[in-house]
Amino acid sequence: MHLHTLARSTPSFGNAFFLVGHRVLDIRVCDNNNSSLHKGQRCFRASISCSSGARNESFVPSIEQLRDARVIYSVAPSMGHNQESHPESHFRVPAIVNALEEMQLTSKFRGSEVIELQHFEPASVDDITSVHARAYVSGLEKVMDQAVEKGLIFVDGSGPTYATATTFQESTIAAGAGLALVDSVVAASKIKRDAPTGFALIRPPGHHAVPQGPMGFCIFGNVAIAARYAQRVHGLKRVFIIDFDVHHGNGTNDAFYADPDVFFLSFHQDGSYPGTGKFDEVGSGDGEGTTLNLPLPGGSGDTTIRTVFDEVIVPCAQRFKPDIILVSAGYDGHVLDPLANLQYTTGTYYMLASSIKQLAKDLCGGRCVFFLEGGYNLKSLSSSVADTFRALLGDPSLASEFDDPNILYEEPSTKVKQAIQRIKHIHSL
């Protein structure tokens, strides 16, 4: 299945735009802890509440736990949000969780180095409407009854984005999983210089969701909601967002386009969905200069990304001086992923994670949270996230056990150099 380029006109998200499709049967909120989805189910639970107000601090790990932790993660697989044969399926997060278990990267094997947040609150309506229009949020909640009665809902004008009877509820849980990690990482940063890194293993993804509605598989802008939450609740004024998904994070881009306190940096495949993220999209008004978009030519790979990190990301972050770094971690740039044409490898993602962790340590006390975005080949997705965990733990990469250098071809070095020089000129790097 391929994504289709959409016009950037603002869609309307009333009831008339929710189209009834296939009947959804057997909605489940459990996944399996083994390779088969028919045995050993593992359930993911979070209290269901969309009320506004302060979040429950009792869900933050204790000081003793935080002191030893190197990675804190949360899991929200949205098992009821699923369409048969859709690439953004409910198999994605369970595949990652299974890989972490098999590769002994969970607290069961790593002890106090790794914390899984077992309990967290959903994001409140106020959390979500710090980014999204209240009319969209309330409209989506209202049409859930229609999904219960008639089946899948398709959102006109939003790309191939669907909703089921559990989508609203599960999307608030996914966003809440990210906010809980912000709470935990910030708490840890108050007791140690090098805070543990957070990773939200969540879906639906979020970086395409625009303030007015869903788009491109995404319901709510998880990273954007976390950025506003970090500012509002924790007083972390300056937020640096790195988006390494193969597709441009247009929703995050739009949410902060005029905001000087949020720096959004995306590098993505040129010409890919949704057709936004051009060099000259740099922000507007007071926010001019705090949006950086670097479209990379097809075929770009590990060498390209190392150069981008050293010559673009590092100087931007150093100049911006962030209080926290948030990462839209999309794994669909992998050479095996079906929805794009880049040549990232599992080793590329290890390098990115290790470098981002060091950047956060150097600039903002280690405060950093990753949010799962894309990645649709389950094997490359799970192996790459696992190697990301190794990087965050300080373990050596095992990418060589998965990556096959024989399938790679020469990167378009001349086009890459031209793109990097152009963006450095635009942003005076």
Coordinates of C-alpha atoms in Angstrom, one line a residue:
M1 CA 0.0 0.0 0.0
H2 CA 1.3 3.4 -0.9
L3 CA 0.6 6.8 0.6
H4 CA -1.0 9.4 -1.6
T5 CA 0.0 13.0 -1.7
L6 CA -2.6 15.4 -0.4
A7 CA -3.2 19.1 -0.8
R8 CA -2.5 21.1 2.2
S9 CA -5.9 22.6 2.4
T10 CA -7.4 22.5 5.9
P11 CA -9.9 19.6 6.1
S12 CA -13.1 19.8 8.0
F13 CA -13.8 17.1 10.5
G14 CA -17.5 17.0 11.2
N15 CA -19.8 13.9 11.1
A16 CA -20.3 14.2 7.4
F17 CA -16.6 13.5 6.8
F18 CA -16.6 10.2 8.7
L19 CA -17.4 7.5 6.2
V20 CA -18.5 4.0 7.3
G21 CA -16.5 1.1 5.9
H22 CA -15.9 -2.5 6.8
R23 CA -17.4 -4.0 9.9
V24 CA -14.9 -4.4 12.7
L25 CA -15.1 -7.7 14.6
D26 CA -13.3 -9.0 17.7
I27 CA -11.8 -5.8 19.1
R28 CA -9.2 -6.7 21.7
V29 CA -7.0 -4.7 24.0
C30 CA -4.5 -7.4 24.7
D31 CA -1.5 -8.5 22.8
N32 CA 0.7 -11.5 23.2
N33 CA 4.0 -11.9 24.9
N34 CA 5.2 -14.6 22.5
S35 CA 5.7 -14.8 18.7
S36 CA 2.1 -16.1 18.2
L37 CA -0.8 -13.9 18.9
H38 CA -2.9 -16.8 20.0
K39 CA -1.3 -17.7 23.3
G40 CA 0.2 -16.0 26.3
Q41 CA -1.7 -12.8 25.9
R42 CA -0.3 -9.7 27.6
C43 CA -2.8 -7.0 28.5
F44 CA -2.0 -3.3 28.5
R45 CA -4.0 -1.3 31.0
A46 CA -4.5 2.4 31.7
S47 CA -7.3 4.1 33.6
I48 CA -9.8 5.5 31.1
S49 CA -10.6 9.1 31.9
C50 CA -10.6 12.3 29.8
S51 CA -11.1 14.8 32.6
S52 CA -8.8 17.8 32.8
G53 CA -6.7 18.6 35.8
A54 CA -3.4 17.6 37.3
R55 CA -1.9 14.2 36.5
N56 CA -1.4 11.6 39.2
E57 CA 2.2 11.9 40.5
S58 CA 2.0 8.5 42.1
F59 CA 2.6 7.0 38.6
V60 CA 6.1 8.4 38.6
P61 CA 8.8 5.9 39.6
S62 CA 10.3 6.3 43.1
I63 CA 13.6 8.2 43.6
E64 CA 15.3 4.8 44.2
Q65 CA 14.1 3.5 40.9
L66 CA 15.0 6.6 39.0
R67 CA 18.5 6.8 40.4
D68 CA 19.6 3.6 38.7
A69 CA 17.5 3.8 35.5
R70 CA 19.0 4.3 32.1
V71 CA 15.8 3.7 30.0
I72 CA 12.2 4.3 30.9
Y73 CA 9.5 3.1 28.5
S74 CA 5.8 2.9 28.2
V75 CA 3.6 0.7 26.0
A76 CA 0.3 1.6 24.5
P77 CA -0.4 -0.7 21.5
S78 CA -4.0 0.4 20.7
M79 CA -5.0 -3.2 19.9
G80 CA -8.6 -2.1 19.0
H81 CA -7.4 0.5 16.5
N82 CA -6.8 -1.7 13.5
Q83 CA -7.8 -2.2 9.9
E84 CA -7.1 -5.5 8.2
S85 CA -4.1 -5.3 5.8
H86 CA -3.3 -1.7 6.8
P87 CA 0.4 -1.1 7.3
E88 CA -0.2 0.9 10.5
S89 CA -1.5 -2.2 12.2
H90 CA -1.9 -3.5 15.8
F91 CA 0.9 -5.9 15.2
R92 CA 3.6 -3.2 15.3
V93 CA 4.0 -2.5 19.1
P94 CA 3.7 -6.2 20.1
A95 CA 6.4 -7.0 17.6
I96 CA 8.7 -4.5 19.3
V97 CA 7.8 -5.7 22.8
N98 CA 8.5 -9.3 21.8
A99 CA 11.9 -8.3 20.4
L100 CA 12.8 -6.5 23.5
E101 CA 12.0 -9.6 25.6
E102 CA 13.7 -12.0 23.2
M103 CA 16.8 -9.8 23.2
Q104 CA 16.8 -9.4 27.0
L105 CA 16.4 -5.6 27.0
T106 CA 13.5 -5.4 29.5
S107 CA 13.6 -5.0 33.3
K108 CA 13.2 -8.7 33.7
F109 CA 16.7 -9.1 32.4
R110 CA 18.3 -5.7 33.0
G111 CA 17.0 -5.1 36.5
S112 CA 17.0 -1.5 37.7
E113 CA 18.5 -0.2 34.4
V114 CA 15.2 -0.4 32.7
I115 CA 11.8 0.7 33.9
E116 CA 8.5 0.0 32.2
L117 CA 5.8 2.3 33.4
Q118 CA 2.9 -0.1 34.1
H119 CA 0.3 2.5 35.1
F120 CA -0.3 6.0 33.6
E121 CA -3.2 8.2 32.9
P122 CA -4.6 9.0 29.5
A123 CA -4.0 12.5 28.2
S124 CA -6.8 14.8 29.2
V125 CA -8.9 16.8 26.8
D126 CA -7.1 19.9 27.9
D127 CA -3.8 18.2 27.2
I128 CA -4.9 17.3 23.7
T129 CA -6.5 20.7 22.9
S130 CA -3.3 22.4 23.8
V131 CA -2.5 21.4 20.2
H132 CA -5.7 20.3 18.5
A133 CA -8.9 22.2 17.9
R134 CA -11.5 21.4 20.6
A135 CA -14.2 20.9 17.8
Y136 CA -12.1 18.2 16.3
V137 CA -11.5 16.4 19.6
S138 CA -15.1 16.5 20.7
G139 CA -16.3 15.6 17.2
L140 CA -14.1 12.5 17.1
E141 CA -15.3 11.4 20.5
K142 CA -18.9 11.8 19.4
V143 CA -18.6 9.6 16.3
M144 CA -17.2 6.6 18.3
D145 CA -20.8 5.4 18.8
Q146 CA -21.2 5.3 15.1
A147 CA -18.1 3.1 14.8
V148 CA -19.6 0.7 17.4
E149 CA -22.7 0.3 15.4
K150 CA -21.5 0.3 11.8
G151 CA -17.8 -0.4 11.7
L152 CA -14.7 1.4 10.6
I153 CA -14.7 5.1 10.1
F154 CA -12.7 6.7 7.3
V155 CA -11.7 10.3 7.5
D156 CA -12.2 12.2 4.3
G157 CA -9.3 14.5 3.3
S158 CA -6.9 13.0 5.8
G159 CA -5.1 10.5 3.8
P160 CA -5.6 6.8 4.5
T161 CA -6.6 7.4 8.1
Y162 CA -9.2 5.3 9.8
A163 CA -10.9 5.0 13.2
T164 CA -12.6 2.2 15.1
A165 CA -14.8 2.2 18.1
T166 CA -11.8 2.3 20.4
T167 CA -9.7 4.9 18.5
F168 CA -10.5 7.9 20.7
Q169 CA -10.0 6.1 24.0
E170 CA -6.8 4.4 22.8
S171 CA -5.3 7.6 21.3
T172 CA -5.7 9.4 24.6
I173 CA -3.9 6.5 26.3
A174 CA -1.1 6.7 23.7
A175 CA -0.7 10.4 24.2
G176 CA -0.8 9.9 28.0
A177 CA 2.0 7.3 27.8
G178 CA 4.2 10.0 26.4
L179 CA 3.3 12.6 29.1
A180 CA 4.0 10.0 31.8
L181 CA 7.5 9.6 30.4
V182 CA 8.0 13.4 30.4
D183 CA 7.0 13.4 34.1
S184 CA 9.4 10.5 34.9
V185 CA 12.4 11.9 32.9
V186 CA 12.0 15.3 34.5
A187 CA 11.8 13.8 38.0
A188 CA 14.9 11.9 37.3
S189 CA 16.8 14.9 36.1
K190 CA 16.2 16.6 39.5
I191 CA 18.2 13.9 41.3
K192 CA 20.9 13.0 38.7
R193 CA 22.9 14.8 36.1
D194 CA 22.3 12.3 33.3
A195 CA 18.6 11.5 33.3
P196 CA 17.4 8.2 31.8
T197 CA 15.9 8.4 28.3
G198 CA 12.2 7.8 27.8
F199 CA 10.7 5.8 24.9
A200 CA 7.0 5.8 24.2
L201 CA 6.1 2.5 22.3
I202 CA 2.8 3.8 21.2
R203 CA 0.3 4.0 18.3
P204 CA -1.4 5.5 16.5
P205 CA 1.5 7.6 15.5
G206 CA 1.1 11.4 15.7
H207 CA 3.4 13.6 13.6
H208 CA 1.0 14.0 10.6
A209 CA -2.0 15.0 12.7
V210 CA -2.6 18.7 12.1
P211 CA -4.2 21.0 14.7
Q212 CA -7.6 20.8 12.9
G213 CA -7.7 17.0 12.6
P214 CA -6.2 13.6 11.8
M215 CA -4.0 12.9 8.8
G216 CA -1.7 10.2 7.4
F217 CA -2.4 7.3 9.9
C218 CA -2.2 9.8 12.8
I219 CA -5.0 10.8 15.2
F220 CA -3.4 13.1 17.9
G221 CA 0.0 14.8 17.7
N222 CA 1.7 12.9 20.5
V223 CA 5.0 14.7 20.4
A224 CA 3.4 18.1 20.0
I225 CA 1.1 17.4 23.0
A226 CA 4.1 16.4 25.0
A227 CA 6.0 19.6 24.1
R228 CA 3.1 21.8 25.3
Y229 CA 2.9 19.7 28.4
A230 CA 6.6 20.0 29.2
Q231 CA 6.3 23.8 28.9
R232 CA 3.0 24.1 30.8
V233 CA 3.5 21.6 33.6
H234 CA 7.3 21.5 34.1
G235 CA 8.3 25.0 33.0
L236 CA 10.6 23.6 30.3
K237 CA 10.3 26.6 28.0
R238 CA 12.6 25.6 25.1
V239 CA 11.7 22.4 23.4
F240 CA 13.8 20.9 20.6
I241 CA 12.0 18.3 18.4
I242 CA 13.9 16.0 16.1
D243 CA 11.8 14.1 13.6
F244 CA 13.7 11.3 11.7
D245 CA 10.7 9.6 10.2
V246 CA 11.0 9.1 6.5
H247 CA 7.9 11.3 6.0
H248 CA 7.8 15.0 6.9
G249 CA 6.1 15.6 10.2
N250 CA 3.7 18.2 8.8
G251 CA 1.4 18.2 11.9
T252 CA 4.2 19.0 14.3
N253 CA 5.6 21.5 11.8
D254 CA 2.3 23.4 11.7
A255 CA 1.6 23.3 15.4
F256 CA 4.8 25.3 16.2
Y257 CA 5.4 27.2 13.0
A258 CA 5.2 30.6 14.6
D259 CA 6.5 29.6 18.0
P260 CA 10.1 30.7 18.9
D261 CA 10.3 28.4 21.9
V262 CA 9.9 25.2 20.0
F263 CA 12.5 24.2 17.4
F264 CA 11.2 21.6 15.0
L265 CA 13.8 19.9 12.9
S266 CA 12.9 17.2 10.3
F267 CA 14.9 15.3 7.8
H268 CA 12.9 13.2 5.5
Q269 CA 12.8 11.8 2.0
D270 CA 12.3 14.4 -0.7
G271 CA 9.0 14.1 -2.6
S272 CA 7.4 11.6 -0.1
Y273 CA 4.0 12.0 1.6
P274 CA 2.6 14.5 2.4
G275 CA 4.6 16.6 0.0
T276 CA 5.5 19.2 2.6
G277 CA 8.7 20.0 4.4
K278 CA 10.6 22.1 1.8
F279 CA 13.8 23.9 2.4
D280 CA 12.1 27.3 2.6
E281 CA 9.6 26.2 5.3
V282 CA 11.5 27.9 8.2
G283 CA 8.8 29.2 10.4
S284 CA 6.9 32.5 10.5
G285 CA 6.6 35.6 12.6
D286 CA 8.3 35.2 15.9
G287 CA 9.0 31.6 15.0
E288 CA 11.0 32.3 11.9
G289 CA 14.2 30.3 12.0
T290 CA 12.9 27.7 14.5
T291 CA 11.7 25.3 11.9
L292 CA 14.2 23.4 9.8
N293 CA 13.2 21.1 7.1
L294 CA 15.8 19.0 5.2
P295 CA 14.4 16.9 2.3
L296 CA 17.0 14.2 1.4
P297 CA 17.2 12.5 -1.9
G298 CA 16.1 8.9 -2.3
G299 CA 18.9 6.5 -1.6
S300 CA 20.3 8.5 1.3
G301 CA 21.7 6.2 4.1
D302 CA 24.0 5.9 7.0
T303 CA 26.8 8.2 5.7
T304 CA 24.3 10.9 4.9
I305 CA 22.7 10.8 8.4
R306 CA 26.0 10.9 10.2
T307 CA 26.8 14.1 8.2
V308 CA 23.4 15.6 8.9
F309 CA 23.7 15.0 12.6
D310 CA 27.2 16.5 12.8
E311 CA 26.7 19.5 10.5
V312 CA 23.0 20.3 11.0
I313 CA 21.4 18.9 14.1
V314 CA 24.3 19.5 16.6
P315 CA 24.9 23.2 15.7
C316 CA 21.1 23.9 15.6
A317 CA 20.6 22.4 19.1
Q318 CA 23.7 24.1 20.5
R319 CA 22.5 27.4 19.3
F320 CA 18.9 26.9 20.5
K321 CA 19.9 25.7 24.0
P322 CA 16.9 23.4 24.7
D323 CA 15.4 22.5 28.1
I324 CA 14.3 19.1 26.7
I325 CA 14.7 17.1 23.5
L326 CA 11.7 15.2 22.1
V327 CA 12.1 12.7 19.2
S328 CA 9.6 11.6 16.6
A329 CA 11.2 8.2 16.0
G330 CA 10.0 6.8 12.7
Y331 CA 11.7 3.6 11.5
D332 CA 10.2 3.7 8.0
G333 CA 13.5 5.0 6.5
H334 CA 14.9 1.5 6.9
V335 CA 16.0 0.0 3.6
L336 CA 13.6 -2.9 4.1
D337 CA 10.5 -0.7 4.8
P338 CA 7.9 -0.8 2.1
L339 CA 6.7 2.8 2.2
A340 CA 9.9 4.7 1.2
N341 CA 13.1 4.6 -0.7
L342 CA 15.9 5.5 1.8
Q343 CA 18.8 3.2 2.9
Y344 CA 18.9 3.5 6.6
T345 CA 19.9 0.4 8.5
T346 CA 19.5 -0.9 12.0
G347 CA 23.0 0.6 12.6
T348 CA 21.8 4.0 11.4
Y349 CA 19.2 4.0 14.2
Y350 CA 21.7 2.9 16.8
M351 CA 23.9 5.8 15.7
L352 CA 21.0 8.3 15.9
A353 CA 19.9 7.2 19.3
S354 CA 23.4 7.2 20.8
S355 CA 24.1 10.6 19.3
I356 CA 20.8 12.1 20.5
K357 CA 21.3 10.8 24.0
Q358 CA 24.7 12.4 24.1
L359 CA 23.3 15.6 22.8
A360 CA 20.6 15.7 25.5
K361 CA 23.3 14.9 28.1
D362 CA 25.4 17.8 26.9
L363 CA 22.6 20.4 26.5
C364 CA 19.7 19.7 28.9
G365 CA 20.7 17.3 31.7
G366 CA 19.8 14.2 29.6
R367 CA 16.1 15.1 29.4
C368 CA 14.9 13.3 26.2
V369 CA 11.9 11.2 25.2
F370 CA 11.4 9.2 22.0
F371 CA 8.0 8.7 20.5
L372 CA 7.3 5.9 18.1
E373 CA 6.1 7.1 14.7
G374 CA 6.3 5.0 11.5
G375 CA 8.0 1.7 10.6
Y376 CA 6.0 -0.9 8.7
N377 CA 8.3 -3.9 8.2
L378 CA 7.9 -5.7 11.5
K379 CA 11.3 -7.3 11.4
S380 CA 13.3 -4.1 10.6
L381 CA 11.1 -2.1 13.0
S382 CA 11.6 -4.4 16.0
S383 CA 15.3 -4.9 15.4
S384 CA 15.9 -1.2 15.0
V385 CA 14.0 -0.2 18.1
A386 CA 15.8 -2.9 20.0
D387 CA 19.1 -1.5 18.8
T388 CA 17.9 1.9 19.8
F389 CA 17.4 0.6 23.3
R390 CA 20.9 -0.8 23.3
A391 CA 22.2 2.6 22.3
L392 CA 20.3 4.2 25.2
L393 CA 21.6 1.6 27.6
G394 CA 25.2 2.1 26.4
D395 CA 25.4 -1.5 25.0
P396 CA 27.2 -2.3 21.8
S397 CA 25.1 -2.5 18.6
L398 CA 24.0 -5.9 17.3
A399 CA 23.0 -4.4 13.9
S400 CA 25.5 -6.5 12.1
E401 CA 23.4 -9.6 13.0
F402 CA 20.4 -8.1 11.1
D403 CA 21.7 -5.7 8.4
D404 CA 22.8 -7.1 5.0
P405 CA 25.2 -4.7 3.4
N406 CA 24.8 -6.5 0.1
I407 CA 21.4 -5.0 -0.5
L408 CA 22.7 -1.4 -0.2
Y409 CA 23.8 0.7 -3.2
E410 CA 25.9 3.9 -3.5
E411 CA 24.3 6.9 -1.8
P412 CA 23.7 10.0 -4.0
S413 CA 26.6 11.9 -2.4
T414 CA 26.5 14.9 -4.7
K415 CA 22.8 15.6 -4.2
V416 CA 23.2 15.0 -0.4
K417 CA 26.1 17.5 -0.2
Q418 CA 24.1 20.1 -2.2
A419 CA 21.1 19.6 0.1
I420 CA 23.2 20.0 3.3
Q421 CA 25.0 23.0 2.0
R422 CA 21.7 24.6 1.1
I423 CA 20.1 24.1 4.5
K424 CA 23.3 25.3 6.2
H425 CA 23.2 28.5 4.1
I426 CA 19.5 29.1 4.9
H427 CA 19.9 28.7 8.6
S428 CA 23.4 30.2 8.8
L429 CA 25.0 27.1 10.2

